[in-house]
Tab-separated table of C-alpha atoms and ligand atoms in Angstrom:
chain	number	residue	atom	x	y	z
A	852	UNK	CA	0.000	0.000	0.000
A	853	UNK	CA	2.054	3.293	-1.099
A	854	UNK	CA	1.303	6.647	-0.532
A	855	UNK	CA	-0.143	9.451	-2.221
A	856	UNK	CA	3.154	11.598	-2.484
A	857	UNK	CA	2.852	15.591	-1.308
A	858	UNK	CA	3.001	16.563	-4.899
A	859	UNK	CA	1.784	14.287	-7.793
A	860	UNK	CA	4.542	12.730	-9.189
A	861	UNK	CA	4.991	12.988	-12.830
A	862	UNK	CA	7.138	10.245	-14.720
A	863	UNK	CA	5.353	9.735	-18.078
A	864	UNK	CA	8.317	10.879	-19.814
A	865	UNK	CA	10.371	7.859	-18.059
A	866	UNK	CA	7.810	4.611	-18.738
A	867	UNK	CA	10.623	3.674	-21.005
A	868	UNK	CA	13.170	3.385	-18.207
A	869	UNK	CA	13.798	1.136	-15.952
A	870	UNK	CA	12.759	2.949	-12.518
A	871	UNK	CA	15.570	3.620	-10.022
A	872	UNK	CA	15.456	1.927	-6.610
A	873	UNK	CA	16.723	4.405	-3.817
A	874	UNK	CA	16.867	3.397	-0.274
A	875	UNK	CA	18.158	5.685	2.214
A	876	UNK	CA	19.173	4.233	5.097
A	877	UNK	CA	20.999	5.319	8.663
A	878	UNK	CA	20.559	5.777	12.033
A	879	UNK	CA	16.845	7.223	14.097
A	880	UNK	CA	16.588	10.821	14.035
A	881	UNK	CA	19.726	11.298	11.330
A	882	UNK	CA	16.611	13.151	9.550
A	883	UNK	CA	15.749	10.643	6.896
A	884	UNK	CA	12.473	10.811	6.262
A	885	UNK	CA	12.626	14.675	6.774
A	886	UNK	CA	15.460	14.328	3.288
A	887	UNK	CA	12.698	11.880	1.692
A	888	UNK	CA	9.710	14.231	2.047
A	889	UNK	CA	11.404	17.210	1.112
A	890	UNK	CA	13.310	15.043	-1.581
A	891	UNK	CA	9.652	13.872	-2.985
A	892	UNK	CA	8.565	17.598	-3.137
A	893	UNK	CA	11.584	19.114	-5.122
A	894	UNK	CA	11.644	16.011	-7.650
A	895	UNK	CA	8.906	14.925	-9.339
A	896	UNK	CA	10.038	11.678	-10.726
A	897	UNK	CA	10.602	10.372	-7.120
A	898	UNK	CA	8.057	8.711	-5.182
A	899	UNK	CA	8.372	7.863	-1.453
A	900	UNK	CA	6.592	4.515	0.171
A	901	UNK	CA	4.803	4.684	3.325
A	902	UNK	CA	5.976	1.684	5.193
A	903	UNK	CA	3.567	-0.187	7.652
A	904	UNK	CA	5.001	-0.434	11.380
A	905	UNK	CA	3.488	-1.690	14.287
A	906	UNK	CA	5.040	0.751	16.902
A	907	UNK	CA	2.659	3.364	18.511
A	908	UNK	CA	2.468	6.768	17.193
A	909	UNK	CA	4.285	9.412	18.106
A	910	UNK	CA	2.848	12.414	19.946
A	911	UNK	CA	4.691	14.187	17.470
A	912	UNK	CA	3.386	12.419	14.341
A	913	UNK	CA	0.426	13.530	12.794
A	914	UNK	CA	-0.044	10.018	11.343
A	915	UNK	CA	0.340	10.145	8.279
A	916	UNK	CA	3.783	8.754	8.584
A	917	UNK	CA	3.302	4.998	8.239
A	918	UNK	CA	0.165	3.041	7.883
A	919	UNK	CA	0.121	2.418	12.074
A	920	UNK	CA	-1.430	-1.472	12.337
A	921	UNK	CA	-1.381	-3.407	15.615
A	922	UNK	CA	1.310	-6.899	15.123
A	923	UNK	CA	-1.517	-9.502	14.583
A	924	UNK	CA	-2.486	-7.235	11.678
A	925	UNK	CA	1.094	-6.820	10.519
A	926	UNK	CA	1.918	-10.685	11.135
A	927	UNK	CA	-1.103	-11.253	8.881
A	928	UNK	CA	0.177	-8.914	6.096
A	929	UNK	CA	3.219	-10.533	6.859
A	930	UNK	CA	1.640	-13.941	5.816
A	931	UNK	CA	-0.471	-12.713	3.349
A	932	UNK	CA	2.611	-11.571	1.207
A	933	UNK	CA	2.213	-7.580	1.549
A	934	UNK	CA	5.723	-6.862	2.021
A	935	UNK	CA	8.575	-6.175	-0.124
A	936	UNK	CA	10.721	-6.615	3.353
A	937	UNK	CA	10.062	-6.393	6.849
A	938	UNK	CA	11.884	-6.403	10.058
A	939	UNK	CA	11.766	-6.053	13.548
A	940	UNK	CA	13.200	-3.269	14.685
A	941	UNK	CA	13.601	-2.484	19.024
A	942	UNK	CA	10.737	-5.051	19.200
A	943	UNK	CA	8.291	-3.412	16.255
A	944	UNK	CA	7.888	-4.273	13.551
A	945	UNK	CA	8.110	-2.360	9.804
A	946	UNK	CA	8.015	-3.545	6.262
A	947	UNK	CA	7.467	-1.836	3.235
A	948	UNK	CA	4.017	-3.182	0.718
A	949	UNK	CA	5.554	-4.267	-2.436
A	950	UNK	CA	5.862	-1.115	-4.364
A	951	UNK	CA	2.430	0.035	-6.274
A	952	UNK	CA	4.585	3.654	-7.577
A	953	UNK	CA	2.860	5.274	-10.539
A	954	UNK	CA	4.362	3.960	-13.805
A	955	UNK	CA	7.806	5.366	-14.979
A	956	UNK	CA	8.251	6.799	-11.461
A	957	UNK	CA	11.705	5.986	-9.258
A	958	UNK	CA	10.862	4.638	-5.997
A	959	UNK	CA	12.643	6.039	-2.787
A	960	UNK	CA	12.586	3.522	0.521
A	961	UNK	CA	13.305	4.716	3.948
A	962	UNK	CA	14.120	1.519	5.880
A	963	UNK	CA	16.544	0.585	8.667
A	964	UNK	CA	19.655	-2.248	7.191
A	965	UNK	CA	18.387	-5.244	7.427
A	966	UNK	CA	15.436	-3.967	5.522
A	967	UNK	CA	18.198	-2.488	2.762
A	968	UNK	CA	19.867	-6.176	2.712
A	969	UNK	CA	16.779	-7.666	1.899
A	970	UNK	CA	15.701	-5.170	-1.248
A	971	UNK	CA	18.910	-5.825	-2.488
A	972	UNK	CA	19.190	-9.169	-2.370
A	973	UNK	CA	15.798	-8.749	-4.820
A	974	UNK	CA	17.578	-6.176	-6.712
A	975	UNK	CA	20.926	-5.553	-6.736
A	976	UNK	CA	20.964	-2.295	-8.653
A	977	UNK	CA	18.957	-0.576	-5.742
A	978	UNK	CA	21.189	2.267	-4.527
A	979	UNK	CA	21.552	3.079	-0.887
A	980	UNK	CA	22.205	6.441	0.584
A	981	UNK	CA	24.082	6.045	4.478
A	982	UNK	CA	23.072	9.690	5.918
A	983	UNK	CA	24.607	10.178	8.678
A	984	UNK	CA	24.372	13.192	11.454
A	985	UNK	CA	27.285	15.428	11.885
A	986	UNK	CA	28.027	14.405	15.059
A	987	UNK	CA	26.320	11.767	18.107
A	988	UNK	CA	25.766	14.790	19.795
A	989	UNK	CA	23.146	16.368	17.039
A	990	UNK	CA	21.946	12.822	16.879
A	991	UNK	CA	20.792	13.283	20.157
A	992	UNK	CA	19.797	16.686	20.108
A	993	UNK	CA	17.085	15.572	16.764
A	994	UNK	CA	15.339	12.412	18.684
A	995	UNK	CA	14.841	14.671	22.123
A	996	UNK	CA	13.881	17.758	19.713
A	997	UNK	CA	11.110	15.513	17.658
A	998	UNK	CA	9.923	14.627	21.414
A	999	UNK	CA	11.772	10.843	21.551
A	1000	UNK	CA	10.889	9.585	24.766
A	1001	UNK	CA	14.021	8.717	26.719
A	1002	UNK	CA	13.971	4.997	25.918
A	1003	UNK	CA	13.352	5.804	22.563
A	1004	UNK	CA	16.128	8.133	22.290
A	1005	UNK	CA	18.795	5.532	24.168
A	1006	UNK	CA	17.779	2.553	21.783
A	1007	UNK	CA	18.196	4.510	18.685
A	1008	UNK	CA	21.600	5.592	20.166
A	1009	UNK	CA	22.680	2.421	20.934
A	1010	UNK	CA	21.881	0.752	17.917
A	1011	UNK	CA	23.514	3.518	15.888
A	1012	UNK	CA	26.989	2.449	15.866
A	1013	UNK	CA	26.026	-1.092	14.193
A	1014	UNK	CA	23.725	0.656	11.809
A	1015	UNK	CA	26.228	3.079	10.529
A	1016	UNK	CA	29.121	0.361	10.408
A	1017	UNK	CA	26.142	-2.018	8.699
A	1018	UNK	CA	25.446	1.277	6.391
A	1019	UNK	CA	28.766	1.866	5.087
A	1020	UNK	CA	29.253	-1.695	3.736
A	1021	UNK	CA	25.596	-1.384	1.952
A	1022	UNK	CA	25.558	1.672	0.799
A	1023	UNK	CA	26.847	3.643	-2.286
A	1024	UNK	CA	26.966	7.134	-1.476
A	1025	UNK	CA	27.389	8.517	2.440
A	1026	UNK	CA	25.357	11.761	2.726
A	1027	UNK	CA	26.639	14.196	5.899
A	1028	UNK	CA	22.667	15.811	7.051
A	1029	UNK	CA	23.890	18.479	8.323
A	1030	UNK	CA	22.404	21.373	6.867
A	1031	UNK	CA	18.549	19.999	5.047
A	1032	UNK	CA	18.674	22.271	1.729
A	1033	UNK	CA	22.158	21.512	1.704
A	1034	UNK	CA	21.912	17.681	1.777
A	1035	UNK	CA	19.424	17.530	0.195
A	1036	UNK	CA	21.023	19.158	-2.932
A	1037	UNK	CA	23.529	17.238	-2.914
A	1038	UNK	CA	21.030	14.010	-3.093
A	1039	UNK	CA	19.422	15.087	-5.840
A	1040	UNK	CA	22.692	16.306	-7.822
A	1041	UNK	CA	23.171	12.660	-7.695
A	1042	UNK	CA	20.473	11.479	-8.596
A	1043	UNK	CA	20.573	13.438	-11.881
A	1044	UNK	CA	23.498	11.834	-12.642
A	1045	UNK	CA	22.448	8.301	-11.847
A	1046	UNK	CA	19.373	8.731	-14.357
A	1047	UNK	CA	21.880	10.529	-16.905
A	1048	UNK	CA	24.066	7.328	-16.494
A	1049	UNK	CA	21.308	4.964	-16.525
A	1050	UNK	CA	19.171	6.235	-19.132
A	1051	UNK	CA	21.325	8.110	-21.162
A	1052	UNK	CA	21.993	12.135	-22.190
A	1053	UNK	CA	18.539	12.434	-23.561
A	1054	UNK	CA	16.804	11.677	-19.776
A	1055	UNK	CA	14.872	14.687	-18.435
A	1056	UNK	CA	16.878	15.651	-15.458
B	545	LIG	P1	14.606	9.795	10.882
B	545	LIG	O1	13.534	9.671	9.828
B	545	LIG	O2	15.965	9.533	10.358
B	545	LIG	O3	14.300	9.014	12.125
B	545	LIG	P2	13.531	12.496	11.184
B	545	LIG	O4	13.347	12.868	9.749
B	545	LIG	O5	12.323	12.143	11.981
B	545	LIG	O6	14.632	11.332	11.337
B	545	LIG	O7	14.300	13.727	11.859
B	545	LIG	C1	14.547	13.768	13.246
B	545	LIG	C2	14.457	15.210	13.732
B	545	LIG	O8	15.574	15.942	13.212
B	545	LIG	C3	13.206	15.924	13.250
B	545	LIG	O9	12.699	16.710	14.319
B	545	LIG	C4	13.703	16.808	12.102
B	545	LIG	O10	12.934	17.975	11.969
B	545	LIG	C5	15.135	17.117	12.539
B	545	LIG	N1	16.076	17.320	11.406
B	545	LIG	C6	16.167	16.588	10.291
B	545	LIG	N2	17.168	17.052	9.503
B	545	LIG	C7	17.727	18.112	10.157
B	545	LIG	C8	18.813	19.016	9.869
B	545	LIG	N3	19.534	18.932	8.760
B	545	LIG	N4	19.094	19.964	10.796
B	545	LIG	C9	18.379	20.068	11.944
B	545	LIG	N5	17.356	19.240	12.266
B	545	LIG	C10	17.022	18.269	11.398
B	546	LIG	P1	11.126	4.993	13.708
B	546	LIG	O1	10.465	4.130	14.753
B	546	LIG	O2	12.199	5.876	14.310
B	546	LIG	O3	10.140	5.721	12.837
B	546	LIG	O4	11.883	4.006	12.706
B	546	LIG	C1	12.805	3.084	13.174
B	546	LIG	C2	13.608	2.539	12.019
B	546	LIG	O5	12.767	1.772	11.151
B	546	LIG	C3	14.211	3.639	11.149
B	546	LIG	O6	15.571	3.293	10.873
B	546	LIG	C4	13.389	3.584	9.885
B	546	LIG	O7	14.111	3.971	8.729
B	546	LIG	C5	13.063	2.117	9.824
B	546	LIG	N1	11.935	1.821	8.946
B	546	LIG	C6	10.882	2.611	8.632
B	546	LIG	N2	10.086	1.983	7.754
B	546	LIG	C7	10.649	0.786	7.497
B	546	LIG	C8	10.300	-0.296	6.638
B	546	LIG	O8	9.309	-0.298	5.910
B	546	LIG	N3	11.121	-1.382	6.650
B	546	LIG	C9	12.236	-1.443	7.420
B	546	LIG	N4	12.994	-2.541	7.333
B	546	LIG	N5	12.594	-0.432	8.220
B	546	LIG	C10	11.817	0.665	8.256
């Protein structure tokens, strides 16, 4: 089940191509899916899914966020095939729908590593983005400002140091969030030049 992006995608000029796989991947609070949204907004041809998790909604979350399901309803999807991946993740579980994107459109995952193993096991040419804060410190400072409460904050902590060391064997480019127009430039400069590469000179940028 994907979701309806901020701004209607438009990738009728790509149905030809073969649709890029991005994943972004990194540690809680690193300000993923604050790149993917803003990402999806500034670049038409890129559409985000909305991943199903079974973890409680934050005060801070509107909703809108994931498709919020208790587990038996998960561990059904689970068994009824829904999922391109899943995993459990500090004892919830999330898993992205197998991808329903509108035609022609590249597809942009925001999953945690063993999540990014399993896409690319299905497809290798997937390309992962590691972001990665500028220091622990921010880290820290982004989970208690997006009102993380404390065990949330010291389990995303803790499991940072495997996710980044994880991350930089997966992925193919290592993004620094440190300043959000700023990174996210720099995302999108590259993905201009994957489609170039992929789909040659004559690909809208
Ligand atoms: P993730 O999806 O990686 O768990 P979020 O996108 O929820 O992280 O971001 C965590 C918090 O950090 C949010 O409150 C967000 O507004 C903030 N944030 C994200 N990127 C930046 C940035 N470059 N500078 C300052 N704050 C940021
Ligand atoms: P949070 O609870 O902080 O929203 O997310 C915890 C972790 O789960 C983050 O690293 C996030 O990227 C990851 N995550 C979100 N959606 C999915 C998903 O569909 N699949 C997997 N494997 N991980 C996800």
């Amino acid at each position: 089940m994907g979701s309806a992006p901020s701004s209607a995608p438009n990738c009728f000029e790509l149905l030809s191509a073969e649709p890029l796989v991005v994943i972004f991947i990194g540690p809680g609070g690193v300000g993923k899916g604050t790149l993917a949204r803003r990402l999806v907004e500034n670049d038409s041809q890129l559409w985000l899914s909305k991943s199903w998790t079974s973890r409680a909604r934050r005060a801070s979350e509107s909703g809108d966020e994931y498709h919020f399901v208790d587990r038996p309803t998960f561990e059904e999807a689970i068994s009824k095939g829904t999922f391109l991946e899943w995993a459990e993740f500090h004892g919830n579980l999330y898993g992205t729908p197998l991808p329903n994107s509108p035609d022609g459109c590249d597809v942009l995952l925001e999953i945690e590593v063993q999540g990014a193993e399993q896409v690319l096991k299905q497809d290798p040419s997937a390309v992962v983005f590691l972001i990665l804060p500028p220091s622990l410190e921010r880290l820290e400072e982004r989970l208690r400002g997006r009102g993380d409460d404390d065990q949330h904050v010291d389990e995303r902590l803790q499991s940072a140091p495997a996710e980044l060391k994880r991350g930089r064997e997966l992925a193919s480019y290592v993004v620094v969030n440190d300043d959000l127009e700023r990174a996210s430039e720099e995302i999108l400069s590259i993905l201009e030049g994957l489609r170039r590469t992929r789909r040659g000179p004559s690909s809208k940028d």
